[in-house]
XYZ file of C-alpha atoms in Angstrom:
666
model
C -40.655 -31.771 -2.640
C -42.872 -29.511 -0.535
C -46.649 -29.937 -0.635
C -48.507 -26.627 -0.867
C -50.016 -24.829 0.893
C -47.192 -24.847 3.468
C -45.838 -22.610 6.192
C -42.327 -21.299 6.690
C -41.430 -24.005 9.197
C -41.968 -26.644 6.533
C -40.209 -24.683 3.804
C -37.160 -23.615 5.817
C -36.326 -25.958 8.727
C -32.992 -24.174 9.307
C -33.252 -22.485 12.743
C -31.416 -19.420 11.457
C -34.522 -18.558 9.398
C -36.834 -16.449 11.574
C -39.282 -14.952 9.068
C -40.363 -14.904 5.426
C -40.521 -12.364 2.653
C -43.668 -13.241 0.731
C -44.235 -11.372 -2.528
C -41.913 -8.653 -1.206
C -43.606 -8.298 2.210
C -42.173 -9.455 5.538
C -44.266 -12.164 7.222
C -44.056 -14.434 10.270
C -42.525 -17.864 9.768
C -45.938 -19.388 10.597
C -47.466 -17.766 7.487
C -49.033 -20.219 5.035
C -48.012 -19.730 1.404
C -48.982 -21.279 -1.919
C -46.922 -22.478 -4.860
C -47.707 -19.228 -6.679
C -46.126 -17.034 -3.980
C -42.608 -15.655 -4.265
C -41.051 -16.702 -0.949
C -37.609 -15.847 0.432
C -36.178 -16.868 3.820
C -35.171 -14.110 6.268
C -32.217 -15.181 8.397
C -31.590 -13.807 11.852
C -28.269 -12.231 10.847
C -29.715 -10.268 7.887
C -30.744 -6.620 8.216
C -34.444 -7.573 8.276
C -33.745 -10.479 10.619
C -31.905 -8.256 13.092
C -34.783 -5.768 13.107
C -37.251 -8.593 13.772
C -35.049 -9.986 16.552
C -34.724 -6.557 18.157
C -38.414 -5.727 17.913
C -39.257 -9.126 19.436
C -36.838 -8.386 22.286
C -38.596 -5.033 22.802
C -41.853 -6.973 23.296
C -40.167 -9.182 25.895
C -38.931 -6.029 27.634
C -42.452 -4.572 27.714
C -43.907 -7.810 29.033
C -41.244 -7.945 31.754
C -41.900 -4.325 32.762
C -45.628 -5.006 33.143
C -44.865 -8.106 35.227
C -42.666 -6.021 37.527
C -44.792 -2.843 37.393
C -48.350 -3.894 36.454
C -49.609 -0.290 36.334
C -47.080 0.721 33.651
C -48.730 1.941 30.448
C -47.215 0.984 27.102
C -45.941 3.464 24.524
C -44.106 2.131 21.477
C -41.111 -0.163 21.033
C -39.448 -0.090 17.596
C -36.080 -1.475 16.527
C -33.369 1.150 16.051
C -29.762 1.050 14.875
C -27.980 -1.729 16.833
C -30.893 -2.237 19.207
C -34.374 -1.271 20.344
C -36.287 0.762 22.892
C -39.677 0.753 24.562
C -41.483 3.724 26.121
C -43.525 3.464 29.316
C -45.615 5.721 31.502
C -44.804 4.877 35.126
C -45.412 6.567 38.468
C -41.702 6.824 39.311
C -38.735 6.977 36.922
C -36.863 3.728 36.369
C -33.645 3.224 38.338
C -30.581 1.068 37.593
C -31.870 -1.374 40.215
C -35.176 -1.575 38.332
C -33.267 -2.543 35.181
C -31.636 -5.458 37.007
C -35.044 -6.777 38.099
C -36.533 -6.252 34.630
C -33.592 -8.030 33.005
C -34.077 -11.066 35.280
C -37.750 -11.167 34.306
C -36.822 -10.959 30.612
C -34.513 -13.945 31.051
C -37.442 -15.939 32.495
C -39.667 -15.002 29.540
C -36.958 -16.037 27.075
C -36.598 -19.428 28.818
C -40.375 -19.925 28.776
C -40.233 -19.960 24.941
C -43.536 -18.170 24.525
C -44.808 -18.174 20.946
C -45.554 -14.915 19.133
C -49.016 -15.410 17.626
C -50.554 -12.872 15.249
C -54.273 -11.976 15.284
C -56.175 -9.619 13.003
C -58.627 -7.450 14.954
C -61.099 -4.704 14.174
C -60.614 -1.228 15.574
C -63.392 -1.839 18.123
C -61.937 -5.186 19.172
C -58.523 -3.585 19.627
C -60.035 -0.808 21.744
C -61.823 -3.329 23.940
C -58.726 -5.491 24.473
C -56.430 -2.518 25.116
C -58.883 -0.390 27.079
C -56.329 0.157 29.858
C -53.624 1.373 27.451
C -54.325 5.057 26.609
C -51.391 5.437 24.220
C -52.400 2.356 22.237
C -55.964 3.710 22.023
C -54.573 6.952 20.626
C -52.651 5.046 17.934
C -55.766 3.088 17.015
C -57.597 6.388 16.591
C -54.828 7.743 14.367
C -54.630 4.579 12.286
C -57.430 5.692 9.995
C -55.312 8.582 8.739
C -52.246 6.479 8.133
C -52.940 6.157 4.437
C -52.569 9.887 3.946
C -49.969 10.599 6.654
C -46.347 9.726 6.972
C -45.313 7.390 9.766
C -43.724 10.357 11.490
C -47.112 12.119 11.659
C -48.516 9.197 13.627
C -45.626 8.880 16.059
C -41.910 8.472 15.822
C -41.343 4.708 15.555
C -45.087 3.907 15.602
C -45.066 2.344 12.126
C -44.231 -0.942 13.902
C -47.702 -0.783 15.479
C -50.185 0.780 13.052
C -50.288 1.587 9.368
C -52.753 2.013 6.576
C -53.809 -1.661 6.568
C -55.435 -4.009 9.049
C -54.852 -3.868 12.795
C -53.105 -6.823 14.405
C -52.354 -7.880 17.966
C -49.552 -10.266 18.871
C -50.211 -12.673 21.731
C -47.373 -14.197 23.718
C -48.641 -17.751 24.174
C -47.199 -20.186 26.732
C -46.591 -23.918 26.241
C -49.981 -24.509 27.914
C -51.708 -22.436 25.269
C -52.431 -19.537 27.609
C -51.991 -15.940 26.485
C -49.426 -14.482 28.883
C -49.335 -10.987 27.369
C -50.386 -9.065 24.263
C -49.459 -5.927 22.338
C -50.722 -3.958 19.373
C -48.201 -4.671 16.612
C -47.832 -5.106 12.861
C -45.030 -7.659 13.204
C -43.450 -9.864 12.131
C -41.716 -11.502 15.096
C -39.400 -14.417 15.701
C -41.408 -17.630 16.226
C -40.739 -17.823 19.968
C -38.925 -16.036 22.763
C -36.247 -18.739 23.107
C -34.839 -17.657 19.732
C -33.903 -14.336 21.353
C -31.211 -16.316 23.165
C -28.600 -14.582 25.333
C -27.173 -12.059 22.870
C -29.084 -9.095 24.328
C -28.775 -6.561 27.118
C -30.460 -3.446 28.483
C -28.258 -0.392 28.036
C -29.756 2.801 29.438
C -32.762 4.797 30.591
C -33.894 8.095 29.084
C -36.886 10.410 29.021
C -38.964 10.777 25.864
C -42.070 12.741 24.974
C -45.002 10.789 23.612
C -45.156 11.128 19.835
C -41.999 13.256 20.011
C -43.835 16.418 21.110
C -42.980 18.460 24.195
C -46.724 19.170 24.503
C -47.366 15.502 25.290
C -46.658 13.467 28.443
C -43.076 12.572 29.182
C -42.471 8.841 29.231
C -39.619 6.659 30.435
C -37.624 4.998 27.661
C -35.560 1.857 28.194
C -32.950 1.152 25.521
C -31.460 -2.235 24.768
C -29.457 -4.121 22.183
C -29.912 -7.575 20.688
C -27.688 -9.779 18.517
C -27.920 -13.358 17.233
C -25.174 -14.613 19.590
C -23.465 -13.774 22.856
C -20.170 -13.308 21.008
C -21.717 -10.671 18.740
C -23.134 -8.917 21.799
C -19.674 -8.850 23.423
C -18.103 -7.507 20.229
C -20.727 -4.744 20.145
C -20.093 -3.899 23.808
C -16.364 -3.657 23.090
C -17.124 -1.264 20.231
C -19.185 0.819 22.642
C -16.293 0.926 25.114
C -13.967 2.123 22.370
C -16.548 4.670 21.230
C -16.823 5.986 24.803
C -13.062 6.571 24.863
C -13.397 8.504 21.606
C -16.494 10.504 22.595
C -15.855 13.987 21.209
C -17.521 15.619 24.222
C -15.058 13.900 26.566
C -12.054 14.611 24.330
C -13.178 18.194 23.758
C -12.921 18.839 27.488
C -9.693 16.869 28.045
C -7.911 18.553 25.127
C -9.424 22.018 25.801
C -11.031 22.315 22.354
C -14.588 23.633 22.845
C -17.406 24.057 25.360
C -21.114 24.869 25.672
C -21.407 27.675 28.257
C -24.752 27.780 30.082
C -24.742 31.551 29.680
C -25.077 31.181 25.895
C -27.693 28.438 25.723
C -28.028 24.770 24.777
C -26.716 23.639 21.424
C -24.531 26.745 20.977
C -20.797 26.057 21.123
C -17.670 28.141 21.554
C -14.312 26.945 20.239
C -11.248 27.482 22.412
C -7.866 28.384 20.875
C -6.796 24.779 20.275
C -10.168 23.841 18.827
C -10.256 27.078 16.875
C -7.012 26.335 15.052
C -8.204 22.820 14.120
C -11.412 24.331 12.785
C -9.417 26.973 10.911
C -7.321 24.288 9.211
C -10.418 22.253 8.301
C -12.018 25.298 6.690
C -8.801 26.622 5.129
C -8.102 23.447 3.213
C -11.722 23.219 2.094
C -11.563 26.790 0.754
C -8.372 25.953 -1.144
C -10.104 22.971 -2.747
C -13.170 25.043 -3.647
C -11.216 27.811 -5.343
C -9.045 25.328 -7.210
C -12.148 23.542 -8.507
C -13.982 26.509 -9.975
C -16.221 27.528 -7.079
C -17.064 31.166 -6.331
C -17.147 32.465 -2.763
C -20.174 34.443 -1.541
C -21.411 35.707 1.813
C -24.916 36.291 3.157
C -26.477 37.713 6.372
C -27.706 35.685 9.340
C -31.287 37.023 9.298
C -33.881 37.898 6.691
C -37.474 38.929 6.246
C -39.875 36.012 6.464
C -41.081 36.488 2.882
C -37.838 34.956 1.608
C -38.602 31.687 3.374
C -42.193 31.782 2.147
C -40.858 31.881 -1.395
C -38.399 29.048 -0.744
C -41.015 26.951 1.025
C -39.164 26.672 4.332
C -41.889 28.431 6.311
C -44.479 26.053 4.912
C -42.481 22.845 5.370
C -39.737 23.600 7.888
C -41.142 26.162 10.346
C -40.944 23.789 13.340
C -37.179 23.637 12.866
C -36.766 27.432 12.783
C -36.365 29.936 15.598
C -39.442 32.112 16.235
C -39.538 35.388 14.291
C -38.427 38.806 15.512
C -40.889 41.622 14.699
C -38.803 44.649 13.669
C -39.150 48.045 11.974
C -42.523 48.858 13.511
C -43.136 52.633 13.703
C -45.372 54.008 16.478
C -46.345 57.695 16.717
C -46.498 59.812 19.879
C -50.094 58.747 20.525
C -49.223 55.062 20.386
C -50.705 54.469 16.943
C -48.840 52.135 14.612
C -48.028 54.133 11.499
C -46.028 51.316 9.921
C -46.476 47.650 10.622
C -43.424 45.718 11.713
C -42.029 42.876 9.674
C -41.079 39.387 10.779
C -37.392 38.539 10.532
C -36.015 35.017 10.946
C -32.618 33.593 11.755
C -31.748 31.627 8.659
C -31.907 27.813 8.829
C -30.618 27.447 5.252
C -28.395 29.375 2.862
C -29.990 28.333 -0.434
C -32.637 31.118 -0.679
C -29.907 33.749 -0.341
C -27.844 32.153 -3.096
C -30.903 32.147 -5.345
C -31.138 35.914 -4.874
C -27.475 36.279 -5.861
C -28.131 34.296 -9.028
C -31.205 36.448 -9.735
C -29.447 39.762 -9.061
C -28.654 40.240 -12.763
C -29.137 38.578 -16.098
C -27.318 35.274 -16.561
C -25.991 33.649 -19.712
C -25.548 29.959 -20.446
C -21.837 30.793 -20.791
C -21.674 31.368 -17.004
C -22.998 27.909 -16.190
C -22.190 25.852 -14.240
C -22.219 28.659 -11.657
C -20.953 27.296 -8.327
C -21.710 29.595 -5.370
C -20.092 28.534 -2.104
C -20.316 29.890 1.432
C -19.317 28.939 4.947
C -22.657 30.200 6.209
C -23.870 30.228 9.814
C -27.388 28.839 10.185
C -29.662 28.364 13.189
C -32.146 25.581 13.783
C -34.394 25.188 16.775
C -33.646 21.560 17.540
C -35.548 20.047 20.456
C -33.458 20.127 23.607
C -33.680 16.354 24.004
C -32.088 15.777 20.594
C -29.010 17.963 21.175
C -25.774 15.982 21.373
C -22.418 17.731 21.662
C -21.254 19.061 18.301
C -23.114 16.418 16.283
C -26.552 17.982 16.912
C -26.498 21.713 17.641
C -28.706 24.774 17.227
C -26.075 27.065 15.726
C -23.788 25.710 13.028
C -21.681 26.659 10.037
C -22.418 24.884 6.784
C -20.005 24.586 3.899
C -22.885 25.224 1.560
C -22.604 25.184 -2.216
C -25.382 25.741 -4.734
C -24.629 24.992 -8.352
C -26.762 26.283 -11.220
C -26.588 24.285 -14.437
C -28.349 23.735 -17.735
C -30.370 20.545 -18.134
C -27.610 19.149 -20.345
C -24.973 19.786 -17.681
C -26.777 18.038 -14.796
C -25.224 14.590 -15.025
C -21.693 15.841 -15.641
C -21.902 18.318 -12.761
C -23.271 15.672 -10.383
C -20.336 13.450 -11.269
C -17.931 16.374 -10.747
C -19.513 17.106 -7.343
C -19.359 13.494 -6.179
C -15.716 13.148 -7.253
C -14.906 16.421 -5.446
C -16.608 15.205 -2.274
C -14.940 11.797 -2.189
C -11.447 13.137 -2.886
C -11.759 15.872 -0.270
C -12.995 13.455 2.399
C -10.048 11.179 1.617
C -7.710 14.126 2.159
C -9.148 14.495 5.674
C -8.414 10.813 6.300
C -11.800 9.171 5.639
C -11.581 6.394 3.047
C -14.360 3.842 3.595
C -17.604 4.928 1.894
C -20.933 3.812 0.556
C -23.751 5.898 -0.951
C -27.400 6.295 0.009
C -30.088 7.388 -2.459
C -32.931 9.242 -0.714
C -36.186 9.358 -2.655
C -39.714 10.706 -2.178
C -42.603 8.799 -0.622
C -45.576 8.543 -2.937
C -48.641 10.282 -1.568
C -46.763 12.181 1.140
C -47.681 15.889 0.898
C -44.290 16.852 2.326
C -42.740 16.418 -1.132
C -43.483 19.235 -3.571
C -43.168 19.470 -7.334
C -44.022 17.550 -10.477
C -43.778 13.744 -10.253
C -42.120 13.522 -13.663
C -39.331 15.860 -12.570
C -38.855 13.828 -9.387
C -38.538 10.662 -11.448
C -36.029 12.276 -13.790
C -33.973 13.685 -10.917
C -33.990 10.392 -9.025
C -32.877 8.331 -12.020
C -30.111 10.805 -12.863
C -28.766 10.599 -9.304
C -28.994 6.819 -9.421
C -26.928 6.666 -12.625
C -24.230 8.923 -11.188
C -24.096 6.976 -7.927
C -23.839 3.612 -9.671
C -21.106 4.916 -11.985
C -18.959 5.712 -8.916
C -18.564 1.995 -8.241
C -19.542 2.428 -4.590
C -22.277 0.415 -2.903
C -25.662 2.156 -3.291
C -28.289 1.725 -0.556
C -31.915 2.911 -1.000
C -33.466 5.355 1.481
C -37.185 5.536 0.571
C -38.910 8.681 1.838
C -35.644 10.302 2.965
C -35.472 13.035 0.312
C -35.626 16.764 1.039
C -39.023 18.321 0.393
C -37.768 19.834 -2.880
C -35.794 16.965 -4.401
C -33.953 13.617 -4.096
C -30.388 13.344 -2.842
C -27.273 11.201 -2.692
C -25.571 11.102 0.683
C -22.061 9.821 1.282
C -21.905 7.489 4.269
C -18.405 7.178 5.734
C -17.163 4.527 8.152
C -14.729 5.740 10.790
C -11.732 4.046 12.403
C -13.925 1.772 14.559
C -16.469 0.941 11.872
C -19.261 3.358 12.773
C -21.170 4.954 9.914
C -21.608 8.722 9.675
C -23.660 10.566 7.101
C -21.257 12.999 5.514
C -21.784 14.897 2.300
C -25.109 15.327 0.539
C -25.769 16.145 -3.115
C -29.364 17.157 -3.835
C -30.979 17.753 -7.192
C -33.618 20.487 -7.164
C -36.004 21.455 -9.977
C -38.330 23.287 -7.585
C -36.324 26.159 -6.078
C -35.451 27.659 -9.487
C -39.157 27.591 -10.317
C -40.225 29.198 -7.029
C -37.612 31.966 -7.408
C -38.219 32.344 -11.154
C -34.528 31.894 -11.926
C -33.590 32.270 -15.586
C -30.606 32.331 -17.894
C -30.321 33.180 -21.575
C -29.500 30.123 -23.642
C -27.465 29.838 -26.827
C -30.747 30.158 -28.727
C -31.342 33.608 -27.219
C -34.363 32.332 -25.262
C -34.919 32.321 -21.495
C -34.472 28.971 -19.737
C -34.846 27.698 -16.185
C -31.621 26.412 -14.589
C -31.427 23.239 -12.551
C -30.073 23.645 -9.019
C -27.715 21.285 -7.169
C -27.343 21.584 -3.380
C -24.006 20.276 -2.123
C -22.759 20.248 1.477
C -19.536 18.366 2.068
C -19.356 18.532 5.869
C -23.042 18.845 6.705
C -21.771 21.347 9.243
C -18.262 22.265 10.322
C -19.191 21.497 13.934
C -20.396 17.997 13.158
C -17.442 17.274 10.884
C -15.100 18.476 13.643
C -16.727 15.973 16.036
C -16.475 13.131 13.510
C -12.779 13.761 12.862
C -12.103 14.110 16.591
C -13.654 10.690 17.239
C -12.158 9.102 14.111
C -8.646 10.044 15.239
C -9.434 9.757 18.984
C -7.919 13.244 19.322
C -4.594 12.139 17.784
C -4.897 14.243 14.629
C -2.606 14.156 11.604
C 0.186 16.692 11.971
C -1.484 19.265 9.693
C -4.617 19.362 11.888
C -2.972 19.066 15.319
C -3.425 22.276 17.348
C 0.174 22.002 18.574
C 2.281 20.219 15.988
C 5.669 20.208 17.724
C 6.734 20.605 21.360
C 10.414 20.910 22.216
C 11.446 19.314 25.534
C 14.993 19.983 26.798
C 16.682 17.236 28.823
C 17.721 19.989 31.220
C 17.131 23.742 31.401
C 20.542 24.528 29.904
C 19.441 23.080 26.544
C 16.301 25.229 26.405
C 17.882 28.014 24.345
C 19.144 25.515 21.746
C 15.648 24.117 21.272
C 14.070 27.570 21.392
C 16.075 28.601 18.333
C 14.819 25.508 16.466
C 11.230 26.296 17.509
C 11.617 29.888 16.302
C 12.795 28.672 12.895
C 9.893 26.216 12.653
C 7.454 29.030 13.383
C 8.834 31.057 10.476
C 7.915 28.067 8.272
C 4.328 28.087 9.555
C 4.715 25.219 12.025
C 2.729 25.429 15.261
C 5.659 24.765 17.578
C 6.474 25.661 21.162
C 9.151 24.902 23.737
C 8.343 23.649 27.230
C 10.453 25.697 29.650
C 8.406 24.765 32.710
C 10.024 23.549 35.933
C 8.570 20.050 35.532
C 10.934 17.121 35.115
C 11.512 15.968 31.551
C 9.543 12.711 31.999
C 6.533 14.597 33.356
C 6.688 17.004 30.405
C 6.701 14.053 28.010
C 3.703 12.471 29.788
C 1.823 15.768 29.686
C 2.303 16.326 25.962
C 1.609 12.672 25.174
C -1.686 12.994 27.041
C -2.430 16.095 24.985
C -1.752 13.969 21.871
C 0.975 16.231 20.439
C 2.238 14.342 17.362
C 5.919 15.376 17.484
C 8.200 16.044 20.445
C 11.756 17.269 19.911
C 14.199 16.351 22.668
C 17.763 17.598 22.995
C 20.601 17.133 25.448
C 24.341 17.679 25.326
C 25.026 15.253 22.482
C 22.319 16.769 20.265
C 23.483 20.309 20.970
C 27.094 19.425 20.215
C 26.201 17.634 16.967
C 23.500 20.047 15.750
C 20.841 17.335 15.967
C 17.542 16.625 17.715
C 15.710 13.464 18.771
C 12.061 12.806 17.936
C 9.648 11.195 20.376
C 6.269 9.999 19.084
C 2.826 9.350 20.508
C 3.461 5.616 20.887
C 6.709 6.181 22.793
C 9.087 5.315 19.932
C 11.998 7.629 19.100
C 14.285 8.696 16.264
C 17.595 9.896 17.661
C 20.355 12.145 16.343
C 18.503 13.671 13.366
C 20.272 16.761 11.918
C 18.214 19.877 12.502
C 17.740 20.683 8.801
C 16.570 17.130 8.108
C 14.256 17.209 11.122
C 12.731 20.452 9.883
C 12.229 18.989 6.407
C 10.541 15.903 7.837
C 8.187 18.028 9.930
C 7.173 20.352 7.117
C 6.878 17.388 4.759
C 4.477 15.578 7.093
C 2.355 18.711 7.303
C 2.274 19.229 3.549
C 1.420 15.558 2.924
C -1.294 15.589 5.637
C 0.375 12.544 7.197
C -0.922 10.814 10.314
C 2.190 10.413 12.483
C 1.892 8.215 15.575
C 5.121 6.214 15.356
C 8.753 6.598 14.328
C 7.988 4.547 11.217
C 5.325 7.052 10.148
C 7.958 9.809 9.852
C 10.753 7.641 8.462
């Protein structure tokens, strides 16, 4: 039996326990608790434990950097997915050789087993102790507003350092009781540096603006990763190697799918013929699904007067993510006097305001609801240049955007219909491993507009629908859109990475702002409820996800070239050309390779290009009216009658089959 009060070391002697959750709040293992406290152990392999491990490793990184470069100023060092980073202001950018030296110093600090010791300090005490750290002083100054600001207003990732409560400093204390280093931090941390072990590494260097603003100084960011064991680190590094092979930017170039010409501008892509046909197939099948499921197709322009986005709220809450306005339609007389003021036009970042105008264009009856308006609409967002990343983060994109208008009684049923539609469609594209995330508002954050009661109702309705799906539901506090909560479908790809896919958002606010109405069965006017649903997020991003999921080896229906015919010798070219011509009449993307290359080189070339089906024919095939299949893995099916071969090819396309081996087509 434990005598209280007691600390976490006494309560949980297991070394895998690195922190406590006391009355719902994360605390250091050294925290003293009473018998009345609700106390749970936090193990190093849990989600909270990994974040604590990674943040503690970030502190060791910062300490090592200041040992190697004493004049380096500290930014922030939060945990991130699979790792951590720390930002520094240094005279010269870090080099790979610097990382080697810093890593050696980190290893020394880990071996020293310095203790992480928490101290509560006043603002003035913190300023005095950190007088040589200008970025820390800035955070201390901002701390007073933390109770009314989101963490993002203070600084991206800075919630690990300051919040609305007390200020704390963590000392790194040696075995001799000396403070070796200190940092402003909210904690918690692992008890000592030795617990960091050898399951960590430094991964890369990048530039980053302080507090995420291009107006602020540019800092040097060092990224790293940390895991409970060396084996877990190695497994993660192997996943990274596999991910690098699948990088859609690399595959896009190798397979001639898309590019980002400098002449157009960053974040603006062009799709080449092979990429264009994949994109066409992605969109074509989605349109088929939409029409078959009762959706109506609409189309809207790329620009609009700014007043539309004032009504929707985007100019008030989203202006930083929009391109600057164009002032048009100004009229100037011969003397240079403005006889009519110009108006500001914006490239659209969202399609929803336009769809609201379509709904409002005439009277609506309850008999028309649910009304599902769908568009593949091009939108433009002024993403910061440092955040752009291939097709997954762009400035110009096409959204498969649907807005559904329903009565209050129809909300739950329509949400269920939308979620079922999303999950089935994603499965058709070959994604099958899902969980759901419920994004809610943050109390007190002015970003979120609308009545609290409506938010509560919307959130609980989404929760019920998500739980009824049977999928795992993960909370995402504060992650809602400014106008309403949302469910997002998180999909795991072929190597276990998670991608946010479809979102379903419930919105009571837009119908109010646009004064949308329908006539109910009682003859009275009523306000509809609006559901935002995007299955892909954007076509560009979905293209990138599928490209990496399949490593470029698409199912036959999506492959840019589905069949290539390779004659054993030139004299069999005409025989195969006739087969190719027949396949083309059946809608198959087929071609014959009549180049002067040797047959084996042709096979290598088309295998490298990840063509799913190669047809090979020599004298025996021509004489018997057959062909031989060769597959991506090198296996073959020989002597297949031409009619049967054609049926197998068209069948694989119709069934959206992934064909890599002979067995896949058997």
